[in-house]
mmCIF file of the C-alpha atoms, coordinates in Angstrom:
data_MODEL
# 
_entry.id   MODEL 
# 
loop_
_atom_site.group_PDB 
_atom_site.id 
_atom_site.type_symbol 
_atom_site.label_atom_id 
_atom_site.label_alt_id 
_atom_site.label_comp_id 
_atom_site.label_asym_id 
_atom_site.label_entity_id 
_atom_site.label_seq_id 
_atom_site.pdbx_PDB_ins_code 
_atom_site.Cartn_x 
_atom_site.Cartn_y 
_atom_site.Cartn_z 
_atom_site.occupancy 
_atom_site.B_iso_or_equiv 
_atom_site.pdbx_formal_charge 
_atom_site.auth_seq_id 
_atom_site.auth_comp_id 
_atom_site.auth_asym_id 
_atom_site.auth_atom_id 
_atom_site.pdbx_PDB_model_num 
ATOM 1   C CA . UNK A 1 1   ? 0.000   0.000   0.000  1.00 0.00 ? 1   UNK A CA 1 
ATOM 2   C CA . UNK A 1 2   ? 2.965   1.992   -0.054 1.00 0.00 ? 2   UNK A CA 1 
ATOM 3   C CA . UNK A 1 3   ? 2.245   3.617   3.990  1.00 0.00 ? 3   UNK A CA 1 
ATOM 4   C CA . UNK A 1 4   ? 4.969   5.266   5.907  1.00 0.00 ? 4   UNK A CA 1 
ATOM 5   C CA . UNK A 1 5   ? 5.241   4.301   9.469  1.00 0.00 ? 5   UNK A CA 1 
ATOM 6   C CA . UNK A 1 6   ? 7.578   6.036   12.090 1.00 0.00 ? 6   UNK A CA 1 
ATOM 7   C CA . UNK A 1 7   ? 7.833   4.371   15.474 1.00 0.00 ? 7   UNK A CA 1 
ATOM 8   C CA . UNK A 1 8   ? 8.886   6.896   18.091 1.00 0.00 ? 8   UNK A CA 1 
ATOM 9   C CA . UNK A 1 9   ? 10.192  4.910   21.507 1.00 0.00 ? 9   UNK A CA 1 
ATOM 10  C CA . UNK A 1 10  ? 12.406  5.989   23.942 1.00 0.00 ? 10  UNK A CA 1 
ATOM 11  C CA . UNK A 1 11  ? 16.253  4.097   23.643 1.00 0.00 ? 11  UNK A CA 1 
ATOM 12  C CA . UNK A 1 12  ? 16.558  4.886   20.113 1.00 0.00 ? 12  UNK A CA 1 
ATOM 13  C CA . UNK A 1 13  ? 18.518  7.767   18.845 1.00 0.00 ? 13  UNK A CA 1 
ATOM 14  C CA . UNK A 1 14  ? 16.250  11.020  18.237 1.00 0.00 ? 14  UNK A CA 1 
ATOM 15  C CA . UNK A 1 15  ? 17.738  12.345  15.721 1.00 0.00 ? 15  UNK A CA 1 
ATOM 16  C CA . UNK A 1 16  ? 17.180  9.295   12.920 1.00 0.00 ? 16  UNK A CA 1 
ATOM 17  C CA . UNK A 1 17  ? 13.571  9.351   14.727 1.00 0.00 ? 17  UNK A CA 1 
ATOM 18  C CA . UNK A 1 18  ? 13.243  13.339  13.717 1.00 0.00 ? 18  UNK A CA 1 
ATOM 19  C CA . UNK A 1 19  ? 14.718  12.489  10.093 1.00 0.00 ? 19  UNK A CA 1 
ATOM 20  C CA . UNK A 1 20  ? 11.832  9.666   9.988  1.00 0.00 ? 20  UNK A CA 1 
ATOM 21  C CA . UNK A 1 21  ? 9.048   11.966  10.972 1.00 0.00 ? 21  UNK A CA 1 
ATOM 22  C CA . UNK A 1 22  ? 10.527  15.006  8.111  1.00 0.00 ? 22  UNK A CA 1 
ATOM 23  C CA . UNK A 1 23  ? 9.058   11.525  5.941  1.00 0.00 ? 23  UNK A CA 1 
ATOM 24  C CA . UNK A 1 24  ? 5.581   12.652  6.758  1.00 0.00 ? 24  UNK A CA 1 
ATOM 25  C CA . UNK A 1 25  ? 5.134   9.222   7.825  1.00 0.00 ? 25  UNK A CA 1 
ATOM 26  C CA . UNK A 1 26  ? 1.291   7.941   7.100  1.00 0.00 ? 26  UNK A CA 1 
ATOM 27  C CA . UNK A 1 27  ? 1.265   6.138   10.977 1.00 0.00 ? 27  UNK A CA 1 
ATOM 28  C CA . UNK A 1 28  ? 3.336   7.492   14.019 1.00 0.00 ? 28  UNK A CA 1 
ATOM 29  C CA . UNK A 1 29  ? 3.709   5.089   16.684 1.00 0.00 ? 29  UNK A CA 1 
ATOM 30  C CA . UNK A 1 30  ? 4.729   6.611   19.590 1.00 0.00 ? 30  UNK A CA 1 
ATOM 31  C CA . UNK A 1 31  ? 5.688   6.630   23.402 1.00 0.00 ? 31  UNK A CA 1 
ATOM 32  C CA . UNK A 1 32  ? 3.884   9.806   24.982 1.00 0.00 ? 32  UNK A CA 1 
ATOM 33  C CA . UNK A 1 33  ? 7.374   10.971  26.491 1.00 0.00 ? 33  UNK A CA 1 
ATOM 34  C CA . UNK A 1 34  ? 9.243   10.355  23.613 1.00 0.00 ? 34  UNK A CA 1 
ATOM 35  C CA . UNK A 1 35  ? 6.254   12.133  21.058 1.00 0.00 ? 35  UNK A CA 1 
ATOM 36  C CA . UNK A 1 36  ? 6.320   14.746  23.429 1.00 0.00 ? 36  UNK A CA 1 
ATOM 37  C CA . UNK A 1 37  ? 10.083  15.543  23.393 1.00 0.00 ? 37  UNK A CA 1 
ATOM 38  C CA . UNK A 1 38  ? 10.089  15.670  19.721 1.00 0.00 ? 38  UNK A CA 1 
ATOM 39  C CA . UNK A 1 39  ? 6.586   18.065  19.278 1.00 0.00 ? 39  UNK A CA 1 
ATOM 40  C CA . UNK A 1 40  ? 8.448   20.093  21.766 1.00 0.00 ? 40  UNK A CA 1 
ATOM 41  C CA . UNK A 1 41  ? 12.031  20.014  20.820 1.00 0.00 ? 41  UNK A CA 1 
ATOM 42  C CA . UNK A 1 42  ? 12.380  20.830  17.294 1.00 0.00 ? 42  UNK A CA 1 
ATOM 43  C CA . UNK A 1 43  ? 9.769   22.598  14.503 1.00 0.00 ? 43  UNK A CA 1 
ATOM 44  C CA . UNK A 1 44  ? 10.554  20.043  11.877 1.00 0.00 ? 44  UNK A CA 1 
ATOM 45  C CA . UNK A 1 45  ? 7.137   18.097  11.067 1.00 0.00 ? 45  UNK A CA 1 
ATOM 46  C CA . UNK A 1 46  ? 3.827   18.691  11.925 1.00 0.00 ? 46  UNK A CA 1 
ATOM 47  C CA . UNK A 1 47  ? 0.675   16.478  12.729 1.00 0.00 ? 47  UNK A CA 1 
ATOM 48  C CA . UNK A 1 48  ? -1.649  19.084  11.268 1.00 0.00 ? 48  UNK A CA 1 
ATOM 49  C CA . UNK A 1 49  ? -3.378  16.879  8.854  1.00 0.00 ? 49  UNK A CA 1 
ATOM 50  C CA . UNK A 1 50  ? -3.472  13.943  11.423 1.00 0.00 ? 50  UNK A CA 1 
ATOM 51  C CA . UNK A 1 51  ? -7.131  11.974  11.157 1.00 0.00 ? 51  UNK A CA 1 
ATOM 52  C CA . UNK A 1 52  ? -6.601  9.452   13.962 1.00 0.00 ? 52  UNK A CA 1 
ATOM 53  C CA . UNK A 1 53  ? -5.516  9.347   17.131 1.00 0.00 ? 53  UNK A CA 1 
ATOM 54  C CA . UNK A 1 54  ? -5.223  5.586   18.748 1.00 0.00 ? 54  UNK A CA 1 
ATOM 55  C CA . UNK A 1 55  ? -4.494  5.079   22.066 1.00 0.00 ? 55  UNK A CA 1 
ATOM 56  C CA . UNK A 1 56  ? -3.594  1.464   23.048 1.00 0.00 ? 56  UNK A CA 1 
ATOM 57  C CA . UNK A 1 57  ? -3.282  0.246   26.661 1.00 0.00 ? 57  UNK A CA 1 
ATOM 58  C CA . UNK A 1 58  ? -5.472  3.803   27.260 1.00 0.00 ? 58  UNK A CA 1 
ATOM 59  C CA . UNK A 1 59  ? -6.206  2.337   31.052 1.00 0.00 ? 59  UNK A CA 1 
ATOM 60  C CA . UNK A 1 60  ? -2.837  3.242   31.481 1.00 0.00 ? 60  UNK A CA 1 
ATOM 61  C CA . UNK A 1 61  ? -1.981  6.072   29.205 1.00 0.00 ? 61  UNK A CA 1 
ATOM 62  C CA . UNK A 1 62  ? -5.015  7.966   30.671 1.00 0.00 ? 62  UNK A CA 1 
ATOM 63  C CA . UNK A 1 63  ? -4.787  7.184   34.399 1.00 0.00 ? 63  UNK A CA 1 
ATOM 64  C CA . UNK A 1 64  ? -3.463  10.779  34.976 1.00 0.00 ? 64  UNK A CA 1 
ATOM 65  C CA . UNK A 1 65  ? 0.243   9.736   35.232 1.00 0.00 ? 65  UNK A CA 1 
ATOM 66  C CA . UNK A 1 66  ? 0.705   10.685  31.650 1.00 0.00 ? 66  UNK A CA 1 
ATOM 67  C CA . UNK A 1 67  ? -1.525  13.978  32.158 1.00 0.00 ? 67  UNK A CA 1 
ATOM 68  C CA . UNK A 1 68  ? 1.338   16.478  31.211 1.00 0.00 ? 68  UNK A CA 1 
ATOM 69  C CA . UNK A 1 69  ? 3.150   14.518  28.768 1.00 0.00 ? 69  UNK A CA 1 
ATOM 70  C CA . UNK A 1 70  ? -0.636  14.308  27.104 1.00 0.00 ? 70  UNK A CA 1 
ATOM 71  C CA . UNK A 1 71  ? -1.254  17.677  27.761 1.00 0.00 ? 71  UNK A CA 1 
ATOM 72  C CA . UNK A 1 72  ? 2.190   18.501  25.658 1.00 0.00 ? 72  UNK A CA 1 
ATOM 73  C CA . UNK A 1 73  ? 0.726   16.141  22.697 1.00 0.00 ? 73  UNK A CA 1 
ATOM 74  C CA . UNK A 1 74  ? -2.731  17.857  22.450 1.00 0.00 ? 74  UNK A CA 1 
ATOM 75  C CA . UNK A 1 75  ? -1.468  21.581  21.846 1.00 0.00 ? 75  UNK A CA 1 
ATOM 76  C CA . UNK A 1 76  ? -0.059  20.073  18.811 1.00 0.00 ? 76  UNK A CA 1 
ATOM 77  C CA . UNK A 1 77  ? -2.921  17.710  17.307 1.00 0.00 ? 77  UNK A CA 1 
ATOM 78  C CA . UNK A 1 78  ? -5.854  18.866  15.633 1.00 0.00 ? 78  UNK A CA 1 
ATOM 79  C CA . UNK A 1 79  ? -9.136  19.557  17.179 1.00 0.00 ? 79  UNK A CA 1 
ATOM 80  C CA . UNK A 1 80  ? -10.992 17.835  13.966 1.00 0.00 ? 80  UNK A CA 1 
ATOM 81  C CA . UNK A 1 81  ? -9.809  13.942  14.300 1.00 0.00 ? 81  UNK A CA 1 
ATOM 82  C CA . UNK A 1 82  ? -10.645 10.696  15.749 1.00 0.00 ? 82  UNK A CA 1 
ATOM 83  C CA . UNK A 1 83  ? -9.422  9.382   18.900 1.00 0.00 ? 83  UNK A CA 1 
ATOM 84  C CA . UNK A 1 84  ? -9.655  5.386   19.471 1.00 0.00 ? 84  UNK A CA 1 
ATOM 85  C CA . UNK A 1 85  ? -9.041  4.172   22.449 1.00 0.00 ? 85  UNK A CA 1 
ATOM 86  C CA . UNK A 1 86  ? -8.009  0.436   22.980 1.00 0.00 ? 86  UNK A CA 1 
ATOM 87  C CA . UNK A 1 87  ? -7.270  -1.709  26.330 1.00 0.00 ? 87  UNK A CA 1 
ATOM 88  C CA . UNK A 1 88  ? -8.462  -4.854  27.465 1.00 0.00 ? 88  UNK A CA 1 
ATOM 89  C CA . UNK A 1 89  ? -9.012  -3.534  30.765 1.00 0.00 ? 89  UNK A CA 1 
ATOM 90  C CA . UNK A 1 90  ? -11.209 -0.170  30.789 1.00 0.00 ? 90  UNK A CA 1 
ATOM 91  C CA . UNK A 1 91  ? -12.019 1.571   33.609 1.00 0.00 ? 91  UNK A CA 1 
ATOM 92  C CA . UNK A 1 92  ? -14.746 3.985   33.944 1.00 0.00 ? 92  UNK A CA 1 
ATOM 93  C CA . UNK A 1 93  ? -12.762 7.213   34.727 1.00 0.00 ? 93  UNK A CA 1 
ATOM 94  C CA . UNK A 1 94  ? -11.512 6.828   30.817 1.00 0.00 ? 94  UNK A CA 1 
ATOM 95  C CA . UNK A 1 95  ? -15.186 7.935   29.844 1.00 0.00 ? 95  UNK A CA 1 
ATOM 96  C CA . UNK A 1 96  ? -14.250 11.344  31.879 1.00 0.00 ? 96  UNK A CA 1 
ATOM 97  C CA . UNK A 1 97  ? -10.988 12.013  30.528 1.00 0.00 ? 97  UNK A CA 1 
ATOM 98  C CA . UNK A 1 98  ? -10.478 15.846  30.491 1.00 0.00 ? 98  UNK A CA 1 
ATOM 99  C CA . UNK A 1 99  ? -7.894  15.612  27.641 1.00 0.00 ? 99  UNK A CA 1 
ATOM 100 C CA . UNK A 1 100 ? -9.162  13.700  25.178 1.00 0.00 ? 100 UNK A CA 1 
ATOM 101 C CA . UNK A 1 101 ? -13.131 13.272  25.853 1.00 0.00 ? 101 UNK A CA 1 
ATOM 102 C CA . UNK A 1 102 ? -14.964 10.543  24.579 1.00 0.00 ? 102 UNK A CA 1 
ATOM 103 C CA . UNK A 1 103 ? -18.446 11.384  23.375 1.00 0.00 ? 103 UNK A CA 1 
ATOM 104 C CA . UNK A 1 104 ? -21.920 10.353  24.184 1.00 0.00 ? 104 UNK A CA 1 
ATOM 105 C CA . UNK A 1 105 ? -22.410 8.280   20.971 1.00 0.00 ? 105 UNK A CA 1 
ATOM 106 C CA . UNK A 1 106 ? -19.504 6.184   21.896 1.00 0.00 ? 106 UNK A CA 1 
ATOM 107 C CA . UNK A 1 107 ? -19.273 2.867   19.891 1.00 0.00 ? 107 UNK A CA 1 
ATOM 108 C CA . UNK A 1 108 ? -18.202 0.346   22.579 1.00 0.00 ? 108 UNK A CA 1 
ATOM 109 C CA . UNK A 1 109 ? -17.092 -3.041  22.470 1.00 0.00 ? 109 UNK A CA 1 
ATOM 110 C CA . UNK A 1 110 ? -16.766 -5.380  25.395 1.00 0.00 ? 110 UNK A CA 1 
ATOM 111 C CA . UNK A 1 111 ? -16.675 -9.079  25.488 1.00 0.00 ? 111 UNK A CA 1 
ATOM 112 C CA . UNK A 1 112 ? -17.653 -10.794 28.520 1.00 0.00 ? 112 UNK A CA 1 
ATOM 113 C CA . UNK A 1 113 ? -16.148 -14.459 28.757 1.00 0.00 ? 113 UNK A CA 1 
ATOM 114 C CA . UNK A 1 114 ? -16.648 -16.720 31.780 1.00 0.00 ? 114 UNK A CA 1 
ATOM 115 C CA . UNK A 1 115 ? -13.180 -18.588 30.313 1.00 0.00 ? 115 UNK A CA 1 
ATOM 116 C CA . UNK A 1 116 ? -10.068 -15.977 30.935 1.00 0.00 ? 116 UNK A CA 1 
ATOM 117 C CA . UNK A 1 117 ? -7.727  -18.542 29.988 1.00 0.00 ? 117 UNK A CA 1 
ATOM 118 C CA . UNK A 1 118 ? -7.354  -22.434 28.277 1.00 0.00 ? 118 UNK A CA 1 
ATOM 119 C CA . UNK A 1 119 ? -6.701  -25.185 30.395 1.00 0.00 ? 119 UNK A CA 1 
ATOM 120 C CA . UNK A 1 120 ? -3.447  -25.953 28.680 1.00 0.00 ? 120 UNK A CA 1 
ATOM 121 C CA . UNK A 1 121 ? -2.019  -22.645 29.430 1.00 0.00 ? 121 UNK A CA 1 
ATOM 122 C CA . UNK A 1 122 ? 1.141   -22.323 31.720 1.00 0.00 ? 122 UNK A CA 1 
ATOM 123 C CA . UNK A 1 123 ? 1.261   -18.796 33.285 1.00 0.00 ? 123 UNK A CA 1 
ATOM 124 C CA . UNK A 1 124 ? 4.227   -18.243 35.336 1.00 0.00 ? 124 UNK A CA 1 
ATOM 125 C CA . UNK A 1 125 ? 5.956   -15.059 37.441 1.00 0.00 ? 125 UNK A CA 1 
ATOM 126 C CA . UNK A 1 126 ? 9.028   -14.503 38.223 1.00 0.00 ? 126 UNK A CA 1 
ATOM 127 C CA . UNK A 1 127 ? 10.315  -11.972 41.002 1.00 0.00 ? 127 UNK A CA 1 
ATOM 128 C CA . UNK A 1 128 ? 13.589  -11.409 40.545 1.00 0.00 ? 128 UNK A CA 1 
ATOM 129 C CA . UNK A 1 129 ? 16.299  -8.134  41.734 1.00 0.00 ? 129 UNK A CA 1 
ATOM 130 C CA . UNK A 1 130 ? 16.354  -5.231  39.060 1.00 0.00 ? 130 UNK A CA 1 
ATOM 131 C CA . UNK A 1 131 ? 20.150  -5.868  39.815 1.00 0.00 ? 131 UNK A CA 1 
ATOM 132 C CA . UNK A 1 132 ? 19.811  -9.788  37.574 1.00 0.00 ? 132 UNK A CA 1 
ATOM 133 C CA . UNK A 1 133 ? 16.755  -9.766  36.157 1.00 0.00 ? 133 UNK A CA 1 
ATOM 134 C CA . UNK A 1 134 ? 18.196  -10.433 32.632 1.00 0.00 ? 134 UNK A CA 1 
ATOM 135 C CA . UNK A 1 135 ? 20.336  -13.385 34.018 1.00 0.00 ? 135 UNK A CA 1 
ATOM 136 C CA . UNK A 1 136 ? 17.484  -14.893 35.954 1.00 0.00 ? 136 UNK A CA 1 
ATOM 137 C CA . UNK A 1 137 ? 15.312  -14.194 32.368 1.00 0.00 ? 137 UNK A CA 1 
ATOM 138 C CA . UNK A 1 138 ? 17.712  -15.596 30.366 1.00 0.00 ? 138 UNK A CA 1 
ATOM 139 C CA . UNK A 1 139 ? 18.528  -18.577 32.638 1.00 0.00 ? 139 UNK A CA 1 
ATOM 140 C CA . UNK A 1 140 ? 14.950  -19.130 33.405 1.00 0.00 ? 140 UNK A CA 1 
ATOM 141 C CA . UNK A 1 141 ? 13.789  -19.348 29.467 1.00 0.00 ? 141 UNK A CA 1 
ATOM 142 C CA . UNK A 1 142 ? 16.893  -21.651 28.586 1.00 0.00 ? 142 UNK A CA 1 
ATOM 143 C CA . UNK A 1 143 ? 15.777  -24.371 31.254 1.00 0.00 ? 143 UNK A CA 1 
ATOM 144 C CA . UNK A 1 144 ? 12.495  -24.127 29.886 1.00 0.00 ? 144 UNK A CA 1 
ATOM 145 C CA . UNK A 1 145 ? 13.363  -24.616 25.958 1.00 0.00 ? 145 UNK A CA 1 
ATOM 146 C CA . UNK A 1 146 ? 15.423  -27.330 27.427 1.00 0.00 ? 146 UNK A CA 1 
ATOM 147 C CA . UNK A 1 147 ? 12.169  -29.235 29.093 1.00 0.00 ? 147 UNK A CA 1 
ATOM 148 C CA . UNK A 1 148 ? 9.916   -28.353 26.473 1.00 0.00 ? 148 UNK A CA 1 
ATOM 149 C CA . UNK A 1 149 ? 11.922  -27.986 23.105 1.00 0.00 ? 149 UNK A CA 1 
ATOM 150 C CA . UNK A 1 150 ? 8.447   -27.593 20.866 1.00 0.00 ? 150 UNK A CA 1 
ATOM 151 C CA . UNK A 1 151 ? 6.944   -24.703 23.362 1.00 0.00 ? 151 UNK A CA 1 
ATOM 152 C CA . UNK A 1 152 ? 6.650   -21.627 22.459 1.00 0.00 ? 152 UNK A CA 1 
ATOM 153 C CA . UNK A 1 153 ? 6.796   -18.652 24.978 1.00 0.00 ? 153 UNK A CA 1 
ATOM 154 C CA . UNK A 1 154 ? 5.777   -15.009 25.191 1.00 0.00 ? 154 UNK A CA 1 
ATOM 155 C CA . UNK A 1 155 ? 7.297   -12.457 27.273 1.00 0.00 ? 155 UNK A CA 1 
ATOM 156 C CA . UNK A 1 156 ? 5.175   -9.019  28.321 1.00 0.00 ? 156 UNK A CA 1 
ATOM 157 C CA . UNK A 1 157 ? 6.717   -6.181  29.373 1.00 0.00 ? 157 UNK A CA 1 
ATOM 158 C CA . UNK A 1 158 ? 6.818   -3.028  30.070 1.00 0.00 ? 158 UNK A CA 1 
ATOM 159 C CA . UNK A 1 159 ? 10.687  -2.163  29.066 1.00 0.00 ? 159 UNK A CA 1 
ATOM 160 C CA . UNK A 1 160 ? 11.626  -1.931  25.753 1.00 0.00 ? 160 UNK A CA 1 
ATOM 161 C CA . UNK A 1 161 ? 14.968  -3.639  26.669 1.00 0.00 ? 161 UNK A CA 1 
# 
């Protein structure tokens, strides 16, 4: 389709990220902090003609601790788009958000399922020391390959690293 897409994190080097956004990239996916530091930081692109603002994991983005990065973000987006907002867990103070309201005529989807999990599904968590939590990590998904060489495993987190 020929679409441009910029992803703005923090841990990456800023300046490649500003050359990326001079692209007039199509989709911008972005850290708040890190979209805020660039808005703020340099008059090199502009979301102007943005149509869409998404908002994953907006339970969290939206719980307040984000309030002045988002605050930052807003001066610089239109006041004629979109916003979607996405999280599998929604609380109720998103429908009051300040920033970003969300509208009477809401579309809102919710699936209710008495079944969180399969049976077959091995959840485990691991406390560990910030000091060796990539040894333990490591160590921890090597012994498990090793058991079970045909498992696969996912990994959430909330560092990039």
């Amino acid at each position: 389709m020929g679409l441009k897409v910029c992803v703005i994190s923090g841990g990456t080097d800023q300046i490649l990220e500003s050359m990326r956004l001079q692209n007039r990239p199509h989709i911008v996916v972005a850290v708040p902090g890190r979209l805020a530091a660039h808005l703020t930081g340099c008059n090199t692109f502009s979301f102007e003609s943005i149509k869409f603002l998404v908002i994953d994991e907006a339970d969290r983005v939206l719980s307040g601790s984000f309030d002045e990065t988002l605050t930052v973000i807003e001066r610089f987006l239109p006041k004629e788009r979109q916003n979607l907002f996405f999280s599998a867990t929604m609380k109720e103070f998103l429908k009051e958000s300040v920033l970003f309201p969300i509208s009477q005529d809401v579309f809102e989807w919710t699936e209710d399922m008495s079944v969180k999990t399969v049976d077959t599904l091995d959840q485990r968590y691991v406390l560990c020391a910030d000091y060796d939590r990539d040894m333990v990590l490591v160590e921890m998904l090597r012994k498990f390959i090793e058991d079970h060489p045909d498992a696969n495993v996912i990994i959430f987190t909330n560092k990039k690293k």
